[in-house]
PDB file of C-alpha atoms in Angstrom:
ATOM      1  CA  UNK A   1       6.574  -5.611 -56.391  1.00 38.00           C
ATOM      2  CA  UNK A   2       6.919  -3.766 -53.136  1.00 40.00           C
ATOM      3  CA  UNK A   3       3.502  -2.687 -51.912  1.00 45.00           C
ATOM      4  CA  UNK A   4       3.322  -0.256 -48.609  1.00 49.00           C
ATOM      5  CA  UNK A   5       3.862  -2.118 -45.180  1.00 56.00           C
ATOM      6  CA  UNK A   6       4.875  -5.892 -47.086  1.00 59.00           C
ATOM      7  CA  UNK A   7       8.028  -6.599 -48.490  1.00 55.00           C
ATOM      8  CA  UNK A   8       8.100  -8.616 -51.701  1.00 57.00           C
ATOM      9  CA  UNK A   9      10.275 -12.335 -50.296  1.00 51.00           C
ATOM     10  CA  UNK A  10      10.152 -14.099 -54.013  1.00 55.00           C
ATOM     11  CA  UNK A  11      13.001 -12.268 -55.212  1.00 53.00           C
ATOM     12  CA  UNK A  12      16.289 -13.699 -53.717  1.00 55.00           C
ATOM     13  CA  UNK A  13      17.154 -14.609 -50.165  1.00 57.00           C
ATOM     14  CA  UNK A  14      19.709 -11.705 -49.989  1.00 57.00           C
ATOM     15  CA  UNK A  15      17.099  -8.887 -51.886  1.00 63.00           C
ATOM     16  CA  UNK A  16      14.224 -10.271 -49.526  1.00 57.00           C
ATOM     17  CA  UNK A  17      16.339  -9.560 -46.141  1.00 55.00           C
ATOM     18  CA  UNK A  18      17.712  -6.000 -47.259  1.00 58.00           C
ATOM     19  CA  UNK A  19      14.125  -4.751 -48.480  1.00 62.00           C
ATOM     20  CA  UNK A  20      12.572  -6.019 -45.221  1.00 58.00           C
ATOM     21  CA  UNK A  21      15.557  -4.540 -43.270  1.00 59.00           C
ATOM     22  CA  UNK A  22      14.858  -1.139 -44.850  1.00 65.00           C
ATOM     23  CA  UNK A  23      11.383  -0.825 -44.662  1.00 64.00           C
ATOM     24  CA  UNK A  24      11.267  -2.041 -41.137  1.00 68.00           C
ATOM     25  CA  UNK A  25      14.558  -0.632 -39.933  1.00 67.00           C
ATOM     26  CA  UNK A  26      12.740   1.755 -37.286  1.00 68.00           C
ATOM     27  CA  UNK A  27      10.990  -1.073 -35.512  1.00 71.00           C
ATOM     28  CA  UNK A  28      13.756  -3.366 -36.256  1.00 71.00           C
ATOM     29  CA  UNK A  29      16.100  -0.966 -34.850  1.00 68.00           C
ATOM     30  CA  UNK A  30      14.441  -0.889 -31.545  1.00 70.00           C
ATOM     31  CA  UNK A  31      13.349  -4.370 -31.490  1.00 70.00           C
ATOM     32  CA  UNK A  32      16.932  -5.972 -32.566  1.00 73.00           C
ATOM     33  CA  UNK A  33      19.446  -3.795 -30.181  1.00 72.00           C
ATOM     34  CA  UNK A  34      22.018  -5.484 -28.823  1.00 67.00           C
ATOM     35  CA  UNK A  35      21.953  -8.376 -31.525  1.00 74.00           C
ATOM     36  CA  UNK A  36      24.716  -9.407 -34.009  1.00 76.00           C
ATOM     37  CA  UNK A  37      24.244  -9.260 -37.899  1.00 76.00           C
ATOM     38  CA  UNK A  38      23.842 -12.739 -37.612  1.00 81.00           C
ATOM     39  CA  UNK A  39      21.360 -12.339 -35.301  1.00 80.00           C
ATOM     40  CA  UNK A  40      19.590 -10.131 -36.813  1.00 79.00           C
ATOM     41  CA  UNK A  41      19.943 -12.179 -40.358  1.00 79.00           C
ATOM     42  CA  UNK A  42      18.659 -15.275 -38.558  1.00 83.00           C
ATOM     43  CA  UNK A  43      15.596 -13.058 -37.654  1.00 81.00           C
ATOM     44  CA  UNK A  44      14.989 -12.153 -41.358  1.00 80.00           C
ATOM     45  CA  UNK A  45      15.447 -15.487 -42.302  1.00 84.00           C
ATOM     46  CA  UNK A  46      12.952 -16.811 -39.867  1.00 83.00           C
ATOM     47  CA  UNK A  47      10.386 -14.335 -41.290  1.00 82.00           C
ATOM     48  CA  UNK A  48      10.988 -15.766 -44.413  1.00 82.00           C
ATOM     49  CA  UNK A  49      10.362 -18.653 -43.359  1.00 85.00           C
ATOM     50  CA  UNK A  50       7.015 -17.815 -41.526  1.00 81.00           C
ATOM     51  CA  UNK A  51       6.082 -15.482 -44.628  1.00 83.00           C
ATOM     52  CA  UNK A  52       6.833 -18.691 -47.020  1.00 85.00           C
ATOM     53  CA  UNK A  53       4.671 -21.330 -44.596  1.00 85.00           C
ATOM     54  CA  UNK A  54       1.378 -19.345 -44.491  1.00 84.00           C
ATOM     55  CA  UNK A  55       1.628 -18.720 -48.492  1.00 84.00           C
ATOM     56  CA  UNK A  56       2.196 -15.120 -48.626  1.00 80.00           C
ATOM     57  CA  UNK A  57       4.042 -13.471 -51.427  1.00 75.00           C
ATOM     58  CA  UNK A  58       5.186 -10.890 -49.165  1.00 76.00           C
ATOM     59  CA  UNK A  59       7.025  -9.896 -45.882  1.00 78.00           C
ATOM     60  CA  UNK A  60       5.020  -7.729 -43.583  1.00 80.00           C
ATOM     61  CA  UNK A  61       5.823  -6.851 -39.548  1.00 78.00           C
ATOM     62  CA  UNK A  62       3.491  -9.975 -38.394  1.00 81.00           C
ATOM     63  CA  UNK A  63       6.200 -12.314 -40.318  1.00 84.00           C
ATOM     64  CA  UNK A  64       8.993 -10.113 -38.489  1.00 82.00           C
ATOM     65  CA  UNK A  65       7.372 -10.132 -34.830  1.00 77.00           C
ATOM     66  CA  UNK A  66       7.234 -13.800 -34.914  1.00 79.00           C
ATOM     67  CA  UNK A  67      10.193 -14.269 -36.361  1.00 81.00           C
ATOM     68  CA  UNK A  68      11.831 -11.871 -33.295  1.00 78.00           C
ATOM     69  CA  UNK A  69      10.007 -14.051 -30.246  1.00 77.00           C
ATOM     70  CA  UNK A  70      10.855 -16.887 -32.332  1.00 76.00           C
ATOM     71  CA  UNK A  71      14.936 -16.070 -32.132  1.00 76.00           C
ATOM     72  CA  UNK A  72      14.586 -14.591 -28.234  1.00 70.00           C
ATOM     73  CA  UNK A  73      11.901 -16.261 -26.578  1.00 68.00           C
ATOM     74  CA  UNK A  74      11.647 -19.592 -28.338  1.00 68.00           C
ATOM     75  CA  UNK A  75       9.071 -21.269 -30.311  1.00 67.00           C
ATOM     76  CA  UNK A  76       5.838 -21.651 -28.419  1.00 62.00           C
ATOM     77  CA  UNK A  77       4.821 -24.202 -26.761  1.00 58.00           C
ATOM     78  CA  UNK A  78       0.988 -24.256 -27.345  1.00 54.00           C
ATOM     79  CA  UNK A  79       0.204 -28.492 -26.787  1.00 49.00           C
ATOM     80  CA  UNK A  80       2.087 -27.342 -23.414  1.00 57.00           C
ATOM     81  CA  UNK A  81      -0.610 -28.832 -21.030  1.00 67.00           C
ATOM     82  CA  UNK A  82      -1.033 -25.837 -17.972  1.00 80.00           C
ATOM     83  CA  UNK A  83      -4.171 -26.353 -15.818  1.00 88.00           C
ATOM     84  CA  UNK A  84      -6.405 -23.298 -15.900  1.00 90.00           C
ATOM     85  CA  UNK A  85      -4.954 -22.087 -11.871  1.00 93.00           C
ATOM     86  CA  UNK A  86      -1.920 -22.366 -13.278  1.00 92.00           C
ATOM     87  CA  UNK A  87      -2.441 -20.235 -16.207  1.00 92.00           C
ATOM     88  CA  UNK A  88      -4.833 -17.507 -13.562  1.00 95.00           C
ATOM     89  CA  UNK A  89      -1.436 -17.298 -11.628  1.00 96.00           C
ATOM     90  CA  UNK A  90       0.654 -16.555 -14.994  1.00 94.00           C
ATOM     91  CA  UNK A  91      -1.589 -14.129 -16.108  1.00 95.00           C
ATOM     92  CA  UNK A  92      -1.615 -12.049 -13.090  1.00 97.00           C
ATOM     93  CA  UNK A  93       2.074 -12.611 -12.413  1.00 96.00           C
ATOM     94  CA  UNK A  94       2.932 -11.329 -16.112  1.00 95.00           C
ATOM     95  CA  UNK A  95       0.215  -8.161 -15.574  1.00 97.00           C
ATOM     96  CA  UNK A  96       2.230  -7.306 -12.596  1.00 97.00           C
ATOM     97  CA  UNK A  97       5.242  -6.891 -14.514  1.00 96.00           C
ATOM     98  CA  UNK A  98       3.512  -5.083 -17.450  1.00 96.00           C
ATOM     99  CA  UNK A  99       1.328  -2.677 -15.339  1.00 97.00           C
ATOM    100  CA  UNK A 100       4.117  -1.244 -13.114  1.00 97.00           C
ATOM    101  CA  UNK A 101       6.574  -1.097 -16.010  1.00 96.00           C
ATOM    102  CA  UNK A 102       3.852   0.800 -17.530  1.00 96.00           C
ATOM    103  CA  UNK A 103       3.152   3.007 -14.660  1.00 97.00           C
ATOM    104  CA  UNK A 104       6.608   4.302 -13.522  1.00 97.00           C
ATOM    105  CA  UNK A 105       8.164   6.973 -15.937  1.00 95.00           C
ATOM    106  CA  UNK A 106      11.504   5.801 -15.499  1.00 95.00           C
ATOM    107  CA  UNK A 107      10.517   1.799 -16.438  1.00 95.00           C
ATOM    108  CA  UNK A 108      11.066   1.086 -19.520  1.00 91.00           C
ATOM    109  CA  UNK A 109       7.387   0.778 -21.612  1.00 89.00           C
ATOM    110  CA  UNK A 110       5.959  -3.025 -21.976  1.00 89.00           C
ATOM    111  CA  UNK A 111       5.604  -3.945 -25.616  1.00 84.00           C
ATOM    112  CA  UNK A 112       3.988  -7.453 -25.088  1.00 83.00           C
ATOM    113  CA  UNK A 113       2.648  -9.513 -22.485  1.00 88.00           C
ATOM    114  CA  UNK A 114       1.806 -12.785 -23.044  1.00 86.00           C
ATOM    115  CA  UNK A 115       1.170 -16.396 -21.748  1.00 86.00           C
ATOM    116  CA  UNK A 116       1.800 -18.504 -24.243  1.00 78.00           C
ATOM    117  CA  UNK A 117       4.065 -21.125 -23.102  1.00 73.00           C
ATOM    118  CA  UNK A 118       7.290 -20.998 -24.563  1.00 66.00           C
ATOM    119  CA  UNK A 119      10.910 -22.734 -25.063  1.00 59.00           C
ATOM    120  CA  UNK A 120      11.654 -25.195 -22.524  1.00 55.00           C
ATOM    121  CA  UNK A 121      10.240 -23.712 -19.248  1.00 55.00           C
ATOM    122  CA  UNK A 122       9.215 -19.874 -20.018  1.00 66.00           C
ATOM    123  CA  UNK A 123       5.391 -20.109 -18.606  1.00 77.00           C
ATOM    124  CA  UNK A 124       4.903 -16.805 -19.719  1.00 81.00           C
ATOM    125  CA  UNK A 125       6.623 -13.139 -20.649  1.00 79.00           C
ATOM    126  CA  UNK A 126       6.046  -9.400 -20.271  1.00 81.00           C
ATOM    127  CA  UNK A 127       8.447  -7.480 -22.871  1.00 76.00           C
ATOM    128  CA  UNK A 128      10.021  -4.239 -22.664  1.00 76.00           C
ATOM    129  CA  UNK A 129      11.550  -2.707 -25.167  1.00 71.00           C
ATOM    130  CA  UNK A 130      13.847   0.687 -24.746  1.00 72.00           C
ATOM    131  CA  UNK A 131      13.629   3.461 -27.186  1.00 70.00           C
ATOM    132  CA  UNK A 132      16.925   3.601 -27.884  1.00 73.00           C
ATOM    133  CA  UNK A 133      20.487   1.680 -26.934  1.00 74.00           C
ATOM    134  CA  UNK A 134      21.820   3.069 -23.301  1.00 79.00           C
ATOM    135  CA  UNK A 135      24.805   2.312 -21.372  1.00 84.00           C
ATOM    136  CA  UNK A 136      24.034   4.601 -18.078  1.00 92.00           C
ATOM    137  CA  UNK A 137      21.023   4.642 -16.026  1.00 94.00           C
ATOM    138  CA  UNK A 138      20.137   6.789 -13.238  1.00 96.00           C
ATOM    139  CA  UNK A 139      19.353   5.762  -9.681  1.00 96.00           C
ATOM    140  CA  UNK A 140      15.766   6.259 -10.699  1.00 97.00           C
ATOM    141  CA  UNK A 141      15.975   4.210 -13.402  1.00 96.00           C
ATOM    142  CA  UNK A 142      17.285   1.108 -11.481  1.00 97.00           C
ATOM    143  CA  UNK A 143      15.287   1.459  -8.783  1.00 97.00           C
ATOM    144  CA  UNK A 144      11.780   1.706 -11.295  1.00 98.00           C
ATOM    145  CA  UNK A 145      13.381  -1.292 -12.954  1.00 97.00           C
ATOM    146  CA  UNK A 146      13.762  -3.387  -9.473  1.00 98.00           C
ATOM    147  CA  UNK A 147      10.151  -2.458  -8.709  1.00 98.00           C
ATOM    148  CA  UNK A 148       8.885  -3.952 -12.266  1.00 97.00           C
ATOM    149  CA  UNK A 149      11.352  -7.115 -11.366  1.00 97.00           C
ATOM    150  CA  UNK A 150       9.167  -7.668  -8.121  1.00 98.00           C
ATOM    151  CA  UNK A 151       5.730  -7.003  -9.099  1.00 98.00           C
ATOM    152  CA  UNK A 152       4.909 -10.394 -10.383  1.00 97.00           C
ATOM    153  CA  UNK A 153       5.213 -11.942  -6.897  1.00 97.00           C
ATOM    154  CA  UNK A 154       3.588  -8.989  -5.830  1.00 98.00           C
ATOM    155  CA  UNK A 155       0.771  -9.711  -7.759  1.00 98.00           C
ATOM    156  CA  UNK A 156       0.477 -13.048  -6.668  1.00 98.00           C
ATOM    157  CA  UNK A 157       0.005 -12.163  -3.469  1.00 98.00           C
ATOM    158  CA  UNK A 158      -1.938  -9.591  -4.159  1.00 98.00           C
ATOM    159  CA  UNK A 159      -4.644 -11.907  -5.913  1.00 98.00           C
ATOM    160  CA  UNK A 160      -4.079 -15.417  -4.598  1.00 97.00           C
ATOM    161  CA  UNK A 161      -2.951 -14.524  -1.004  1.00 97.00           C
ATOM    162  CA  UNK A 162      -0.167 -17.180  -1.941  1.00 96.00           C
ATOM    163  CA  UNK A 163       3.219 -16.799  -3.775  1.00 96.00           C
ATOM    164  CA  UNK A 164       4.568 -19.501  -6.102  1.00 96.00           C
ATOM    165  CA  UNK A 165       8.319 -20.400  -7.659  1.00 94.00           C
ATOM    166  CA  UNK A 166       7.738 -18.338 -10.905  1.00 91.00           C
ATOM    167  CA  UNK A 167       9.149 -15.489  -9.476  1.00 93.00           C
ATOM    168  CA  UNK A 168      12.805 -17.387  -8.983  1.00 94.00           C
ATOM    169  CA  UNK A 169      14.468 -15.567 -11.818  1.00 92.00           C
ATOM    170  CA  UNK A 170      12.969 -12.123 -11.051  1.00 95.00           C
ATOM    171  CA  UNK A 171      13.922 -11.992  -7.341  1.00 97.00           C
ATOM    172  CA  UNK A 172      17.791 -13.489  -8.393  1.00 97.00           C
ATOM    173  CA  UNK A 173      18.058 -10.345 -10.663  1.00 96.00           C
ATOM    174  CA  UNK A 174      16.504  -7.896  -8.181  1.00 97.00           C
ATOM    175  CA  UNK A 175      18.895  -8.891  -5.257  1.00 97.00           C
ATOM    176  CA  UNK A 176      21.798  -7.987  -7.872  1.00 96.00           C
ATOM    177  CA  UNK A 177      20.079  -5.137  -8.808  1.00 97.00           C
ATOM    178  CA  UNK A 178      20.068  -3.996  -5.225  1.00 96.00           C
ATOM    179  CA  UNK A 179      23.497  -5.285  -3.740  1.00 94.00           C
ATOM    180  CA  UNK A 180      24.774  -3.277  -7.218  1.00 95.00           C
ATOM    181  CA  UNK A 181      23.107  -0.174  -6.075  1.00 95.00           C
ATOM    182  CA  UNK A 182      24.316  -0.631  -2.426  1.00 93.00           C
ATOM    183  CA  UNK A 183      27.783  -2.034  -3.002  1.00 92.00           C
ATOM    184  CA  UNK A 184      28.664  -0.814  -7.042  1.00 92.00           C
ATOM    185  CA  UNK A 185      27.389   2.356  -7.613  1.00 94.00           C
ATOM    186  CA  UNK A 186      27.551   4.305  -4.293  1.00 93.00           C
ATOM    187  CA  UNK A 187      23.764   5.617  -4.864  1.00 94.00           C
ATOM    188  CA  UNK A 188      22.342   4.415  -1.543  1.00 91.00           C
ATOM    189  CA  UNK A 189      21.626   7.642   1.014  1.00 89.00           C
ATOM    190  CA  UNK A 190      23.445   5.473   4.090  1.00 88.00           C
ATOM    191  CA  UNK A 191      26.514   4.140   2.392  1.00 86.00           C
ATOM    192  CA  UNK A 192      26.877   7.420   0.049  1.00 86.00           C
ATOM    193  CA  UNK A 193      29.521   6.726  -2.365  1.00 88.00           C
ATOM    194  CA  UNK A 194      31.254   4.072  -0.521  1.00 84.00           C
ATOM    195  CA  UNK A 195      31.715   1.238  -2.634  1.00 86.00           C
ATOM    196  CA  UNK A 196      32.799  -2.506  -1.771  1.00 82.00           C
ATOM    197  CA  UNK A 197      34.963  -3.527  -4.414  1.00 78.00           C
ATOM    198  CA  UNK A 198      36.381  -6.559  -2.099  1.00 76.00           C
ATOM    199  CA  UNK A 199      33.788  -7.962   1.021  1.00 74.00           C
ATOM    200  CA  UNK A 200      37.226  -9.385   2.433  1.00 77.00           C
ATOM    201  CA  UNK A 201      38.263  -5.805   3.095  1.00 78.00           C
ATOM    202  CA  UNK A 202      35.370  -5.246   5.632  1.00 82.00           C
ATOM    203  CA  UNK A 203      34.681  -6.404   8.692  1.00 85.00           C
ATOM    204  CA  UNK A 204      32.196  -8.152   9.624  1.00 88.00           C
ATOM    205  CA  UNK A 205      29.766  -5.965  11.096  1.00 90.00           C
ATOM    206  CA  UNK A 206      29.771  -3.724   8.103  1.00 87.00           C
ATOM    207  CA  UNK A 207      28.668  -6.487   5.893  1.00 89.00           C
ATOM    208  CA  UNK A 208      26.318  -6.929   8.058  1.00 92.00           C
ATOM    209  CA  UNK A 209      25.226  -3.198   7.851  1.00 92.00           C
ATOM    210  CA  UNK A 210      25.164  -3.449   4.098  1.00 91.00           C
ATOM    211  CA  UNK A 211      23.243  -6.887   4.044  1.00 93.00           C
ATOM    212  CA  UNK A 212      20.740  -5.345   5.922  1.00 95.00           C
ATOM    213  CA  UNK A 213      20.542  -2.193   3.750  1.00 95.00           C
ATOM    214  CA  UNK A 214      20.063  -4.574   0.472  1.00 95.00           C
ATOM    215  CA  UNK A 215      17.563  -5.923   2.244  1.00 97.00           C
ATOM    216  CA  UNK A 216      15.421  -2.660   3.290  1.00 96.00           C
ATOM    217  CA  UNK A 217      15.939  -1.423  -0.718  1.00 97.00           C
ATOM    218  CA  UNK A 218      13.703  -4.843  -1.704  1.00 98.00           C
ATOM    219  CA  UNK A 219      11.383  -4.171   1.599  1.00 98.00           C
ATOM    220  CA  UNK A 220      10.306  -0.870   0.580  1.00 97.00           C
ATOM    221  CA  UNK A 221      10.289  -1.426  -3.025  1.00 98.00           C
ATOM    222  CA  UNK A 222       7.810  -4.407  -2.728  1.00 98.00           C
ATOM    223  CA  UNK A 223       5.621  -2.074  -0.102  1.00 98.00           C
ATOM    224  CA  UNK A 224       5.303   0.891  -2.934  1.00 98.00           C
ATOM    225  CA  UNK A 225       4.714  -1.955  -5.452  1.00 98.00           C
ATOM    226  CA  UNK A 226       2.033  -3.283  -3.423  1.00 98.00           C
ATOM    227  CA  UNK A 227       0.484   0.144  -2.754  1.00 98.00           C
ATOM    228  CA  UNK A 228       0.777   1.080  -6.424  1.00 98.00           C
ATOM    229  CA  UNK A 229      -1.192  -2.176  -7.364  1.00 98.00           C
ATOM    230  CA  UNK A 230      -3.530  -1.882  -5.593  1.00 98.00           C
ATOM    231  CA  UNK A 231      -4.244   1.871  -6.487  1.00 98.00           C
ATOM    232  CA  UNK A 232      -4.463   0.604 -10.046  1.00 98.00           C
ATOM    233  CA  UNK A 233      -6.571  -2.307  -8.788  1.00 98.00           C
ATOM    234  CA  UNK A 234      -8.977  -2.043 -11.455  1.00 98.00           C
ATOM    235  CA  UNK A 235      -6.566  -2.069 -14.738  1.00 97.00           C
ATOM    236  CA  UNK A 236      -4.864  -4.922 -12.799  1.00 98.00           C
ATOM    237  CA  UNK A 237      -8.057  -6.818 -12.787  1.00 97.00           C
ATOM    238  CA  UNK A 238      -9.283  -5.909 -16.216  1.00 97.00           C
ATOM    239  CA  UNK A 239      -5.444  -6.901 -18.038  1.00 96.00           C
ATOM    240  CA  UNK A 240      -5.068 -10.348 -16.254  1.00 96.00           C
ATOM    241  CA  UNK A 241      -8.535 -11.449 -17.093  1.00 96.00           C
ATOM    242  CA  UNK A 242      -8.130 -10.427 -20.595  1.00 95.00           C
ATOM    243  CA  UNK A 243      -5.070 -12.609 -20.515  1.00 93.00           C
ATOM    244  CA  UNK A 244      -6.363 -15.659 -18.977  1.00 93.00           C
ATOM    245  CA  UNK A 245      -9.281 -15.350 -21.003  1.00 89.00           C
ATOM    246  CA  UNK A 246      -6.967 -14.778 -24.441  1.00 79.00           C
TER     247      UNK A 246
END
């Protein structure tokens, strides 16, 4: 019997996925785009799973939001022995990301933060989810998107007056993100709508030029994500401790 927000699992595999699908589907929608059916089928399955372990008769959204970190981020890692700087520095590091993403109006929203270990080496996550599927952004857009992609190592800094390796991934992403905007997309004022489609067919001084412009994009991004931390100094404060404390 299908009660409102559950969805009844002791039917039949098959029934159990499609009723949770449908009642769900807006969350699932926005939660699940870019997935596969089989992706998405492994996530139902999964909540299933979870439903079935903790002795419930039905399905509700708790089952499902495990079940989609479970399929994305990887089961967590909670006997994961972290020493209590280390966590300090993941919870800041992760409210950087969340607070600017948060903060710009062309970022995309933060849906979860968290720092619970998980999977093999993910210390910790922020989560953004977009309201709906898109396949063109605006220069705005990347450029609010590079700024949430640096503000955990701006945070670090910030608090600890030190940086640290976590932000490895982030900063290999942002320097695409910027050599894209440079080089791709022609949306950077100096260059105009020049693009490099080969750096063999430019000499060397004009890689040069655009090296250098890559590099002022990530300079004066960091500086306004610096500023803007520290404007919101207080909420920065307030989310991290929460965090660590969680």
């Amino acid at each position: 019997k299908k009660s409102s927000g559950h969805v009844p699992y002791q039917e039949s595999p098959t029934r159990a996925r499609n009723k949770a699908i449908a009642h769900y589907s807006k969350e699932l929608g926005k939660r699940t785009m870019g997935m596969s059916g089989a992706d998405i089928a492994k996530v139902i399955n999964e909540a299933i799973i979870h439903a079935a372990k903790a002795k419930k008769n039905v399905i509700d959204w708790d089952d499902l939001n495990f079940a989609l970190d479970y399929t994305s981020l990887g089961p967590m890692k909670r006997m994961k022995i972290i020493s209590d700087e280390q966590k300090r520095i993941v919870a800041y590091h992760e409210t950087g990301h969340a607070l600017v993403a948060y903060l710009l109006p062309c970022a995309t929203n933060p849906t979860k933060v968290s720092i619970v270990p998980r999977g093999n080496s993910m210390l910790g996550f922020s989560q953004s989810v977009p309201e709906e599927e898109k396949k063109l952004f605006s220069k705005q857009e990347m450029i609010d998107h590079m700024h949430v992609l640096i503000a955990g190592r701006v945070a670090e800094r910030i608090k600890f007056k030190s940086i640290t390796t976590g932000a490895s991934d982030d900063l290999e992403r942002l320097t695409r993100s910027a050599r894209d905007l440079v080089m791709r997309y022609g949306m950077d004022e100096q260059f105009g709508s020049m693009v490099v489609l080969s750096e063999h067919q430019y000499s060397d001084e004009t890689l040069h030029s655009i090296d250098k412009q890559v590099q002022t994009v990530i300079a004066t991004i960091e500086r306004e994500v610096e500023a803007l931390l520290h404007k919101h100094l207080a909420s920065f404060e307030a989310i991290a401790t929460l965090l660590f404390e969680k």
